[in-house]
Amino acid sequence: MEYTAGNYDVAVVGAGHAGCEAALATARLGLKTVVFAINLDSIAMMPCNPSIGGPAKGHLVREIDALGGEMGINTDKTFIQMRMLNTGKGPAVRALRAQADKKAYQFSMKHTMEKQENLDIVQEEVIRILESGGKVRGVVTKTGGVFYSKAVILTTGVYLNGRIIIGDVNYSGGPNGLFPASRLSESLINLGFELGRFKTGTPPRVHKNSIDFSKMIEQPGDEVIIPFSYTSGKIMRSQVSCWLTYTNAKTHEIIMDNLQRAPLYTGEIQGVGPRYCPSIEVKVVNFKEKASHQIFVEPEGLNTNEMYIQGMSTSLPADIQIKMIRTIPGLENARIMRYGYAIEYDYVMPTQLKSTLETRKINGLFMAGQINGTSGYEEAAAQGLIAGINAALMIKEKEPLILKRSDAYIGVLIDDIITKGITEPYRMLTSRAEYRLILRHDNADLRLTEIGHDVGLIDDQRYEKTMQKTKMIQQEIERLKSIKITPTEENNRLLDEMGSSPINTPFTLEDLMKRPELDYDKIKIFDAMRPELPKEVIEQVEITVSYSGYIKRQMAQIESFKKMENKKIPKDIDYDKIYGLRTEAREKLKKVMPVSLGQASRISGVNPADISILLIYIEQQKRKKAK
Amino acid sequence: MKDEETIAAISTPMGEGGIGIIRISGDKSFEITKKIFKPVSEVREIRSRHLYLGHIIDPEKGNRIDEVLTAFYKSPHTYTREDMVEINCHGGMVAQKKILELAIKYGARIAEPGEFTKRAFLNGRIDLSQAEAVIDIIRSKTERALMLANRQLAGGFSEMIKSIRSELVQIMAHIEANIDFPEDDIPEADPVQIKNEIQKSKNRIKMAIKNLESGKMLRDGLSTIILGRTNVGKSSLLNALLNEERAIVTDVPGTTRDIIEEYININGIPVKIIDTAGIRETGDKVEMIGVERAKRYLNEAEMVLLVIDASIEITEEDRRIFDMAKDKFAVIVINKTDLPSRIDEKEIEKILPEKKIIRISALKNQGIEELKNEIYNSIVEKMGPIDENAIIATQRQKKAMEDAASYLEKALKSLEENMPIEVIEIDIRESWEKLGEIIGDTASEDIINAIFENFCIGK
């Protein structure tokens, strides 16, 4: 018996990391929003690793923050350890990684959502999407509630037809003992969407009191804490440590002896798993020559004794899990509180999406997060934010927000999944970004705050502050370019003292700074009139000057790239009508429906000659119309 | 941006008429041409559609490459609607190739197959109704270029490029694994090892460029045999053509025991040169075997280079050899012109009328270019004009390899300056992409795949 439960602007289905960002974004932009979760206690749940960030993922969190999203702020409130990674490498690949208190993270996010104006939170399972005339109308829930809305954002994570597999036992289930979403997939198939099936897994959780830490190596947090969010200010907090131990030959023996009970090898698991998050059984089988694998023991929170055993993701039977874990130094007496499991789930092939994350088939229907086949909390949150922003812009009849590959990692992510498609759960890597040197985690604010402000999620004050910072950086670089040091004996002596070679023509301060053995601090002696500048400004100046050669090169490449992105392909193009295209290219183009020649060139199977032919065809059509 | 770059190509290869044309189109056409073209009389202002007589010079070395007639065409009344330049040269295909190389060096890019036509269409010069024809041109030229590239180059070449690429992928995978998975149990890539690997790859690329130039990588060449008495300098000639010491050359007659086969690249045409043992009736068993084989090769050869020693009068043996070759397509090569001449060319003409005679000194490397030109002209005469795509294909590959090598040099320099590893990776990746252009492989998934294949990653 169906009843009208409400009329909204936006309905968000699922309150995981993508759902929370989407719901908060639309609500903050003034749209009446409802967000559904099968269980409200699972809002912003971290079903797997208690960590947020790392290379590429940390970049995403910064970008989310710069655009006005919530993940960075929420992480800063609830982290129990913070580390900067890749400190030994250059600025383009440094990133923050936090260990979060899982429950604190959840409660904090839930409370933020509860306090948010324009946002209703409802515990319900959505079973059907309402659509008519190619436009979305709303959703229907299990209890019969019909919620009408102008936009629907699906952020169902790994719940679609979720199936849990532990050894020989498997059952329909969502992550972490929660109910799955069993009818929504059917609704999507009826609407004409193509689905795929993926799998992911999680390791066991062990009781802290059963662990002998003396046999492990301690890994504390950084002494100086750098927060994720640009709004967090200085954070002083005591941190917990993580612990490192290793598997050994005995562990591997148990695994190898029991492969016939391992669902990954019995064929029980059909879905494709991610290569970068392999189960321990996969690691042992694929890298037989490796004598031991790393195991990190991570606290799940301050008020719990559950420890996350990172590196031991598995779907081996429960009894094997116990045996296996007790071979590891420090875990000989381990008491497992939650068993590791594999979860299979449906996802929607992302080539069916536009770069706004709206589906091509149905107006107003957006998809974000793991439903698109990505993996990771950060990847999900980034998509959720973009989907939320674009749903809002659509309703307000404004131009959508499309971030390019040269703007942000978020741009790389979305372009990758909608253009290239995916064959395994997609994880962000810095190596996926062509312009890594430009897309740094230290300049996310400079790149994206203005956009966040234009959209309406960043207030004027924060925007002004960022513009000020940008100005200070530019001014300081100009100043350094304008000051010349003459080749006097005194100056050369000072240079020599610093291990730098003498000059025989005047050098600007900027040129001097480019020398690998000098830096902003060292050239202070030549720079008497130096203004007092904040640390973040100096950091940007240094990076910009030191890598100016390479940055310039990447900027030139970005210019070329943008030109191709701006060569738009008409929406109504019929690839079957284009003379001279190779069959493979034709098929691929029809599938992906790229919006620009740039995007078309990134499709595998489309080569430069095909692009030329497209160009010619488009020109031909243009002239025909002009006549 | 690619579509806005100035492009250059050989639009008409050196043919029977003896004139070849190089065409340049784009906003830098005039600028580039001015750098390499010196008119005989001073030009105050360039007039469009005017032919200027002058020389192409190499700005670095200052020497003259060829005497040419250059025409400048000012946009928009040109074939492509862009500024265009046509350089008419007649100094032979070696000169023509050199002029194209200079144009590239000073700012142009080698045109893609059908690119001039493509630009003509896009700029409105070709009628709407001809769009399909334009597409046909692009399609067929692309296919032809690919086919020529594949046919010209032995499988070995593309295998070698793949192997160098794979080395680079290994380096990059390691660097990327360290970057994206810093907490996993992966040993840090050692900068010294990276340096050595890059150095190795760079050297391999440079060797490949040399091989490409010398034609070592070509196959199915026009079969050309070097024939002549022992010790007339056949092996020296081969070395001179190859530009290196390959055949054994000593003063003792009959040194080349084996048949030596080498390929050279004459303006994109592969020519297989076979050096034979001196044809001489001897008792030496080894030598006789060589002689027998030589006779067999002669049978199958499409062209013969008959070599005579300038310092010795024509002998009985020479006459016997002339006889063997009289029905064959041949060029007569008089070697050792550095010594006082005892040959009367009229005598040769009597025995072998209508065969071209070229005088060289293999030892002093004189006349070799002329000989190559003559071989080329003979081929053209026999087989018809050469497809210019063949010439351009190797130029394109060579340029891509040169760029690839120079990126690796940049990487080495950055390594020395202790730049961060992700900056060095940029140059390695550019190099890898350039090499990928040669074999038409641009999938970037290779690196990610290599990361997961080589390293046990995973939380």
PDB file of N, CA and C in Angstrom, chain A residues 32 88 119 172 178-179 213 222 308 315 349 370 390 402 419 505 525 545 555 561 601:
ATOM      1  N   LYS A  32      15.718  21.424  -0.673  1.00  0.00           N
ATOM      2  CA  LYS A  32      15.074  20.549   0.306  1.00  0.00           C
ATOM      3  C   LYS A  32      15.502  19.107  -0.013  1.00  0.00           C
ATOM      4  N   GLY A  88      59.960  12.046   2.087  1.00  0.00           N
ATOM      5  CA  GLY A  88      61.272  11.992   1.446  1.00  0.00           C
ATOM      6  C   GLY A  88      61.216  12.289  -0.042  1.00  0.00           C
ATOM      7  N   LEU A 119      17.649  19.447   5.549  1.00  0.00           N
ATOM      8  CA  LEU A 119      18.010  18.039   5.369  1.00  0.00           C
ATOM      9  C   LEU A 119      17.204  17.128   6.278  1.00  0.00           C
ATOM     10  N   SER A 172      23.083 -13.583   1.754  1.00  0.00           N
ATOM     11  CA  SER A 172      22.771 -12.238   1.291  1.00  0.00           C
ATOM     12  C   SER A 172      22.996 -11.271   2.444  1.00  0.00           C
ATOM     13  N   LEU A 178      25.082  -5.692   8.153  1.00  0.00           N
ATOM     14  CA  LEU A 178      23.867  -4.924   7.869  1.00  0.00           C
ATOM     15  C   LEU A 178      23.075  -5.546   6.728  1.00  0.00           C
ATOM     16  N   PHE A 179      21.847  -5.105   6.572  1.00  0.00           N
ATOM     17  CA  PHE A 179      21.008  -5.655   5.509  1.00  0.00           C
ATOM     18  C   PHE A 179      21.448  -5.113   4.152  1.00  0.00           C
ATOM     19  N   PHE A 213      52.013  -6.739  21.929  1.00  0.00           N
ATOM     20  CA  PHE A 213      52.625  -5.671  21.132  1.00  0.00           C
ATOM     21  C   PHE A 213      54.145  -5.667  21.215  1.00  0.00           C
ATOM     22  N   ASP A 222      52.779  11.719  13.474  1.00  0.00           N
ATOM     23  CA  ASP A 222      53.760  12.804  13.312  1.00  0.00           C
ATOM     24  C   ASP A 222      53.737  13.685  14.559  1.00  0.00           C
ATOM     25  N   TYR A 308      42.073  -3.418  14.007  1.00  0.00           N
ATOM     26  CA  TYR A 308      41.909  -3.768  12.592  1.00  0.00           C
ATOM     27  C   TYR A 308      43.205  -4.407  12.108  1.00  0.00           C
ATOM     28  N   SER A 315      38.660 -14.175   2.636  1.00  0.00           N
ATOM     29  CA  SER A 315      37.337 -14.799   2.660  1.00  0.00           C
ATOM     30  C   SER A 315      37.502 -16.286   2.961  1.00  0.00           C
ATOM     31  N   MET A 349      27.771   0.337 -14.600  1.00  0.00           N
ATOM     32  CA  MET A 349      28.919   0.684 -15.436  1.00  0.00           C
ATOM     33  C   MET A 349      28.959   2.188 -15.682  1.00  0.00           C
ATOM     34  N   GLN A 370      30.703   4.063  -4.666  1.00  0.00           N
ATOM     35  CA  GLN A 370      31.036   2.694  -5.027  1.00  0.00           C
ATOM     36  C   GLN A 370      30.041   2.076  -5.984  1.00  0.00           C
ATOM     37  N   ASN A 390      26.027  19.174  -8.701  1.00  0.00           N
ATOM     38  CA  ASN A 390      25.407  19.223 -10.018  1.00  0.00           C
ATOM     39  C   ASN A 390      23.909  19.005  -9.989  1.00  0.00           C
ATOM     40  N   ILE A 402      31.953  20.902 -14.047  1.00  0.00           N
ATOM     41  CA  ILE A 402      32.711  19.788 -14.594  1.00  0.00           C
ATOM     42  C   ILE A 402      34.184  20.083 -14.379  1.00  0.00           C
ATOM     43  N   THR A 419      34.991   7.635 -19.225  1.00  0.00           N
ATOM     44  CA  THR A 419      35.568   7.497 -20.564  1.00  0.00           C
ATOM     45  C   THR A 419      36.174   6.129 -20.800  1.00  0.00           C
ATOM     46  N   THR A 505      77.412  37.229 -13.839  1.00  0.00           N
ATOM     47  CA  THR A 505      76.474  38.245 -14.339  1.00  0.00           C
ATOM     48  C   THR A 505      75.433  38.428 -13.251  1.00  0.00           C
ATOM     49  N   ILE A 525      70.130  36.262   3.189  1.00  0.00           N
ATOM     50  CA  ILE A 525      71.215  37.223   3.369  1.00  0.00           C
ATOM     51  C   ILE A 525      71.334  38.204   2.213  1.00  0.00           C
ATOM     52  N   VAL A 545      58.826  28.240  -7.557  1.00  0.00           N
ATOM     53  CA  VAL A 545      60.107  28.641  -8.138  1.00  0.00           C
ATOM     54  C   VAL A 545      60.994  27.438  -8.422  1.00  0.00           C
ATOM     55  N   MET A 555      52.083  23.215 -17.702  1.00  0.00           N
ATOM     56  CA  MET A 555      51.076  24.217 -18.039  1.00  0.00           C
ATOM     57  C   MET A 555      50.891  24.284 -19.560  1.00  0.00           C
ATOM     58  N   PHE A 561      45.912  20.420 -24.009  1.00  0.00           N
ATOM     59  CA  PHE A 561      44.860  19.528 -23.546  1.00  0.00           C
ATOM     60  C   PHE A 561      43.520  20.250 -23.542  1.00  0.00           C
ATOM     61  N   SER A 601      39.623  11.146 -27.728  1.00  0.00           N
ATOM     62  CA  SER A 601      40.973  10.629 -27.971  1.00  0.00           C
ATOM     63  C   SER A 601      41.463   9.752 -26.831  1.00  0.00           C
TER      64      SER A 601
END
